[in-house]
Amino acid sequence: MRKKIPWILLIFLFVSLPTYSMAVERGIKVSVKTRSGELLPLYENSFALVIGISEYSAGWPNLPNVSRELDPVVEALKAQGFQVVRKDNLSGKELERAFDDFIDRYGYDAKNRLLFYFSGHGYTMRGGSKGYLVPSDAPDPRVDEKGFLRKSLSMDRILAWSRDMYAKHAIFLFDSCFSGTIFKAKDLPEVPPDISAMTALPVRQFLTAGDAGESVPAKSTFTPAFVDALKYGLGDLDKDGYISGTELGVYLRKEVPKHERQTPQFGKIRDYELSRGDFVFVAGGSAVITRPEPPPATEPLTGSLNVETRPSGAMVYVNDGRVDVAPVKLSGLNSAKVTVRAELKGYRDQEEQVWIRAGKETKVTLYLDRIPT
């Protein structure tokens, strides 16, 4: 039997849910200039998911430097105009949820650019055809292969997410070691292509710290080299004011092996429609960043939720907090993903996850099936 939650506690649950400022929703517009001087609009918003796993509990060695190595990554990305979501020491379920929630929120707007950065152990199986991100609670696959597969996050899952997204450009950077056969590994050009109209076409790019079988050093070279490439413009090889994903791959492929026995792998997804463009970082010069005007003071910062059931009269729960009998409307809610559930005697419970959006009313209708007698 479920306990009733007092109304004042329900209000607290909503207030304490994660909030997102209007600056995040509006983002930072990014445009660049081609060699011919044409202004090429690229992005309306920029979002990054940064994940570090330093503490392992089921057999993998700890990576104690990961957490502090990622602090400069976050700062460098913020300087590039990214809104950053940072996560540390995630379990297998938490790791999958972090990707899923981030993509659910930001991955379905074609004007977005998305960056994913993972620092931790990686593992390749089946002759280099299967790769995995290793969460904090995954066992050693040489000892418990089934347990490892249940906990780890497969590259196939990440590739599937990347295909499902509508975002124009997405780049995945892994300070881990994988086989280049996992994605469409390719030889990098000595001279990266100039920015052009083709740059704006959709793309999914991948960069890893090393190939399969190469070890992850206790102190990373890949991560600080990535930061330097952006912060000091070292990745701007042709000095045109921007750093493309291809350019970044060229720079890291040459720089990292000078200091570690690692060879970064670069590639694009095996999908023609998602492999023609190029991710772009701003490095100064001819690149243009347009910061939006601050939102009007009168712009609403909260949203509302309108719940109906068929048949009506079911008890409605939000995030397991009892609300009222349907139909019911709640207002003054912070932006967040919530679970709405309906219970009615003689019918099967139904639930659905929905987003509360600032300034908007979210409507949900739950259809209950009668339990056969």
XYZ file of C-alpha atoms in Angstrom:
373
model
C 0.000 0.000 0.000
C 1.368 3.406 -0.977
C 1.652 6.101 1.670
C -0.060 9.417 1.105
C 2.265 12.400 0.767
C 1.035 15.662 2.296
C 0.414 18.503 -0.166
C 3.131 20.698 1.390
C 5.668 17.870 0.881
C 4.576 17.510 -2.740
C 5.282 21.201 -3.284
C 8.741 20.668 -1.793
C 9.372 17.784 -4.195
C 8.668 20.031 -7.181
C 10.700 22.949 -5.865
C 13.686 20.686 -5.251
C 13.668 19.218 -8.780
C 16.527 20.407 -11.074
C 15.878 23.812 -12.604
C 17.225 25.230 -15.846
C 17.712 28.957 -16.313
C 16.329 30.759 -19.328
C 19.915 31.440 -20.413
C 20.337 27.697 -20.887
C 17.173 27.477 -22.940
C 18.168 30.424 -25.128
C 21.764 29.330 -25.535
C 24.526 31.092 -27.435
C 24.331 31.458 -31.202
C 27.454 30.536 -33.120
C 28.325 31.521 -36.687
C 31.622 31.342 -38.601
C 33.016 32.963 -41.714
C 34.214 30.986 -44.702
C 37.408 31.839 -46.575
C 35.305 33.840 -49.034
C 33.842 35.930 -46.194
C 30.401 34.305 -46.183
C 28.794 34.240 -42.731
C 27.620 30.698 -42.015
C 25.172 30.272 -39.094
C 25.821 26.968 -37.324
C 24.238 26.663 -33.881
C 21.512 28.221 -31.781
C 22.485 26.351 -28.605
C 25.457 24.370 -27.299
C 25.282 21.667 -24.625
C 27.898 19.316 -23.186
C 27.668 16.205 -21.028
C 30.919 15.602 -19.110
C 31.274 12.301 -17.230
C 34.214 11.077 -15.185
C 34.609 7.686 -13.486
C 37.507 7.642 -11.036
C 36.274 5.224 -8.345
C 35.631 1.600 -9.324
C 34.149 -0.911 -6.892
C 34.142 -4.272 -8.697
C 37.685 -5.020 -9.822
C 38.786 -2.238 -12.151
C 41.682 -0.060 -10.933
C 40.767 3.418 -9.723
C 41.696 6.478 -11.780
C 42.204 9.064 -9.008
C 43.154 11.966 -11.298
C 39.996 11.898 -13.425
C 37.873 14.240 -11.316
C 40.353 17.113 -11.158
C 41.399 16.588 -14.808
C 37.826 17.249 -15.877
C 37.544 20.600 -14.069
C 39.535 22.409 -16.820
C 37.444 20.601 -19.452
C 34.281 22.092 -17.982
C 35.822 25.583 -17.877
C 37.125 25.326 -21.448
C 33.711 24.252 -22.721
C 31.941 27.046 -20.851
C 34.341 29.520 -22.463
C 33.254 28.060 -25.806
C 29.623 28.837 -24.998
C 28.508 25.387 -23.839
C 26.009 24.786 -21.071
C 27.683 21.891 -19.209
C 26.119 18.977 -17.326
C 28.762 17.292 -15.113
C 28.431 13.770 -13.662
C 30.928 11.721 -11.620
C 31.338 8.076 -10.541
C 28.141 6.745 -12.057
C 26.892 3.181 -11.753
C 25.769 1.313 -14.851
C 22.140 2.396 -14.498
C 23.147 5.973 -13.682
C 25.477 6.151 -16.683
C 22.780 5.061 -19.103
C 20.273 7.425 -17.481
C 22.705 10.354 -17.767
C 23.033 9.862 -21.531
C 19.328 9.177 -21.984
C 18.158 12.230 -20.013
C 20.678 14.556 -21.675
C 19.689 13.423 -25.177
C 16.006 13.515 -24.300
C 16.357 17.148 -23.239
C 18.788 18.520 -25.817
C 19.126 15.974 -28.619
C 15.972 16.673 -30.607
C 16.589 20.244 -31.722
C 18.302 20.459 -35.113
C 19.926 23.785 -34.201
C 21.862 22.356 -31.257
C 25.466 21.214 -31.114
C 26.146 18.514 -28.540
C 29.412 17.368 -27.005
C 29.878 14.213 -24.938
C 33.060 13.762 -22.899
C 33.787 10.563 -20.977
C 36.904 9.912 -18.912
C 37.338 6.456 -17.440
C 37.978 2.878 -18.447
C 36.932 1.590 -21.855
C 36.920 -2.011 -23.045
C 36.796 -3.721 -26.434
C 35.555 -7.284 -27.112
C 34.945 -9.667 -30.004
C 37.986 -8.819 -32.054
C 37.462 -5.086 -31.831
C 33.822 -5.024 -32.992
C 32.255 -4.328 -29.580
C 33.242 -1.460 -27.297
C 32.020 -0.434 -23.859
C 32.214 2.412 -21.367
C 32.966 0.992 -17.922
C 30.807 2.388 -15.074
C 31.845 2.363 -11.429
C 30.111 -0.939 -10.563
C 31.020 -3.062 -13.610
C 33.019 -6.236 -12.845
C 36.137 -7.324 -14.719
C 34.872 -9.042 -17.919
C 37.706 -11.575 -17.701
C 36.190 -12.745 -14.403
C 32.459 -12.109 -14.922
C 31.635 -11.410 -18.559
C 27.850 -11.566 -18.170
C 27.953 -9.239 -15.170
C 30.120 -6.825 -17.144
C 27.739 -6.810 -20.113
C 24.785 -6.138 -17.805
C 26.475 -3.127 -16.199
C 28.543 -1.528 -18.974
C 27.310 0.913 -21.609
C 27.892 -0.421 -25.109
C 29.116 1.681 -27.985
C 26.249 0.215 -30.018
C 23.835 1.958 -27.635
C 25.713 5.235 -28.037
C 25.721 4.880 -31.828
C 21.961 4.240 -31.740
C 21.422 7.410 -29.686
C 23.570 9.386 -32.106
C 21.425 8.241 -35.039
C 18.166 9.029 -33.229
C 19.186 12.593 -32.364
C 18.116 15.554 -34.496
C 20.955 17.835 -33.352
C 22.988 19.065 -36.298
C 26.437 18.285 -34.911
C 27.484 15.901 -32.145
C 30.984 14.912 -31.118
C 31.883 12.132 -28.678
C 35.256 12.283 -26.931
C 36.418 9.341 -24.840
C 39.523 9.534 -22.676
C 39.476 5.739 -22.928
C 40.823 3.135 -25.314
C 38.686 1.496 -28.012
C 39.147 -0.265 -31.295
C 38.795 2.061 -34.268
C 36.515 -0.510 -35.912
C 33.707 0.479 -33.545
C 33.060 3.593 -35.605
C 34.164 4.485 -39.118
C 37.844 5.050 -38.394
C 39.667 6.940 -41.111
C 43.030 8.390 -41.903
C 43.188 12.047 -40.992
C 44.311 14.540 -43.636
C 47.577 16.406 -43.187
C 45.708 19.628 -44.001
C 42.113 19.741 -42.657
C 39.515 21.033 -45.127
C 38.506 24.686 -45.071
C 35.220 25.611 -43.486
C 32.499 25.739 -46.145
C 28.764 25.334 -46.630
C 29.310 21.579 -46.320
C 30.621 22.088 -42.780
C 27.066 22.844 -41.661
C 25.736 19.441 -42.773
C 24.874 16.946 -39.994
C 27.721 14.937 -38.472
C 28.486 12.484 -35.666
C 32.210 12.435 -34.858
C 34.203 10.292 -32.430
C 37.595 10.754 -30.783
C 39.184 8.289 -28.378
C 42.415 8.560 -26.394
C 43.795 5.297 -27.752
C 43.269 2.076 -29.638
C 42.135 -1.249 -28.163
C 44.792 -2.868 -25.987
C 46.437 0.426 -25.058
C 46.285 1.205 -21.363
C 44.741 4.275 -19.763
C 47.528 6.124 -17.899
C 46.968 7.190 -14.299
C 47.563 10.764 -15.433
C 45.889 11.642 -18.719
C 47.608 13.346 -21.657
C 44.529 13.285 -23.894
C 42.377 15.447 -21.599
C 44.844 18.326 -20.978
C 45.811 18.247 -24.671
C 42.131 18.659 -25.554
C 41.847 21.605 -23.153
C 44.966 23.266 -24.601
C 43.665 22.767 -28.125
C 40.631 24.914 -27.253
C 41.956 27.269 -24.583
C 45.152 28.304 -26.363
C 44.003 27.719 -29.934
C 46.575 24.948 -30.508
C 43.979 22.977 -32.429
C 43.518 25.812 -34.918
C 46.082 24.366 -37.314
C 45.326 26.630 -40.271
C 44.840 29.761 -38.132
C 41.461 30.634 -39.610
C 39.740 31.315 -36.276
C 37.996 28.003 -35.694
C 38.813 24.408 -34.741
C 36.871 21.746 -36.600
C 36.334 18.260 -35.256
C 38.666 16.985 -37.986
C 41.302 19.540 -37.031
C 41.024 18.514 -33.393
C 41.538 14.900 -34.414
C 44.659 15.806 -36.404
C 46.107 17.766 -33.490
C 45.467 15.101 -30.832
C 46.627 12.289 -33.122
C 49.997 14.028 -33.410
C 50.318 15.445 -29.886
C 49.290 12.592 -27.558
C 51.804 9.986 -28.852
C 54.639 12.416 -28.046
C 53.948 11.815 -24.332
C 52.139 8.449 -24.031
C 52.045 5.105 -25.780
C 48.600 5.908 -27.071
C 47.306 6.630 -30.558
C 44.035 8.588 -30.554
C 41.387 7.202 -32.889
C 39.187 9.480 -34.984
C 36.162 8.660 -37.073
C 32.603 9.352 -38.114
C 29.461 7.277 -37.878
C 28.820 4.685 -40.585
C 25.946 6.677 -42.037
C 26.370 8.911 -45.087
C 23.697 11.394 -44.024
C 25.449 11.914 -40.670
C 29.046 11.992 -41.864
C 29.386 14.951 -44.249
C 29.615 17.933 -41.881
C 32.199 18.921 -39.291
C 31.874 19.967 -35.660
C 33.160 23.509 -35.041
C 34.714 25.123 -31.971
C 35.298 28.858 -31.853
C 38.973 29.799 -31.622
C 38.696 33.556 -32.235
C 39.644 35.518 -35.343
C 36.876 35.437 -37.921
C 34.563 33.277 -35.841
C 31.458 34.963 -34.455
C 29.592 34.248 -31.219
C 26.290 36.024 -30.703
C 25.100 36.174 -27.116
C 21.325 36.514 -26.728
C 19.547 39.377 -25.061
C 18.526 38.612 -21.479
C 14.925 37.420 -21.166
C 12.247 39.987 -20.277
C 11.552 40.225 -16.564
C 7.936 39.244 -17.224
C 8.824 35.977 -18.957
C 7.437 33.035 -16.951
C 9.993 30.808 -15.266
C 7.615 27.979 -14.324
C 5.148 25.762 -16.128
C 1.969 23.849 -15.397
C 0.730 20.271 -15.662
C -2.788 19.254 -16.697
C -3.644 15.577 -16.094
C -6.748 13.761 -17.325
C -7.622 10.066 -17.222
C -9.924 7.839 -19.226
C -12.110 6.988 -17.432
C -11.973 10.073 -15.234
C -11.863 9.905 -11.462
C -8.534 8.065 -11.115
C -6.134 9.095 -8.363
C -3.145 10.948 -9.813
C 0.419 10.660 -8.481
C 3.363 12.797 -9.621
C 6.827 11.427 -8.790
C 5.010 9.029 -6.393
C 3.424 11.968 -4.554
C -0.362 11.757 -4.301
C -2.016 14.793 -5.916
C -5.793 14.554 -6.437
C -8.538 12.876 -8.442
C -8.374 13.490 -12.208
C -8.847 15.833 -13.920
C -6.311 17.925 -12.028
C -4.086 20.887 -12.873
C -0.866 21.944 -11.121
C 0.855 25.270 -11.711
C 4.078 27.007 -10.649
C 6.251 23.952 -11.422
C 9.954 24.162 -12.214
C 11.255 22.769 -15.515
C 11.916 19.077 -14.979
C 11.094 15.564 -16.162
C 8.356 14.010 -14.000
C 6.534 10.685 -13.793
C 2.730 10.870 -13.817
C 0.799 7.793 -12.641
C -2.929 7.040 -12.355
C -4.636 4.457 -10.142
C -8.301 3.420 -10.269
C -9.866 0.374 -8.657
C -10.674 -2.288 -11.233
C -8.183 -0.866 -13.756
C -4.475 -1.382 -14.399
C -2.208 1.447 -13.254
C -0.799 3.595 -16.058
C 2.129 5.996 -15.987
C 3.985 8.291 -18.348
C 7.076 10.504 -18.139
C 6.637 14.092 -19.334
C 8.625 17.332 -19.306
C 7.479 20.438 -17.471
C 8.460 23.446 -19.611
C 8.787 27.027 -18.414
C 5.925 29.178 -19.670
C 3.982 26.215 -21.069
C 1.174 23.898 -20.036
C 1.987 20.208 -20.329
C -1.072 18.059 -20.956
C -1.173 14.321 -20.396
C -4.059 11.857 -20.713
C -3.664 8.398 -19.233
C -5.872 5.635 -20.662
C -6.591 2.909 -18.109
C -7.364 -0.687 -19.132
C -10.024 -2.566 -17.180
C -8.818 -5.672 -15.349
C -10.752 -8.716 -16.622
C -12.973 -10.352 -14.002
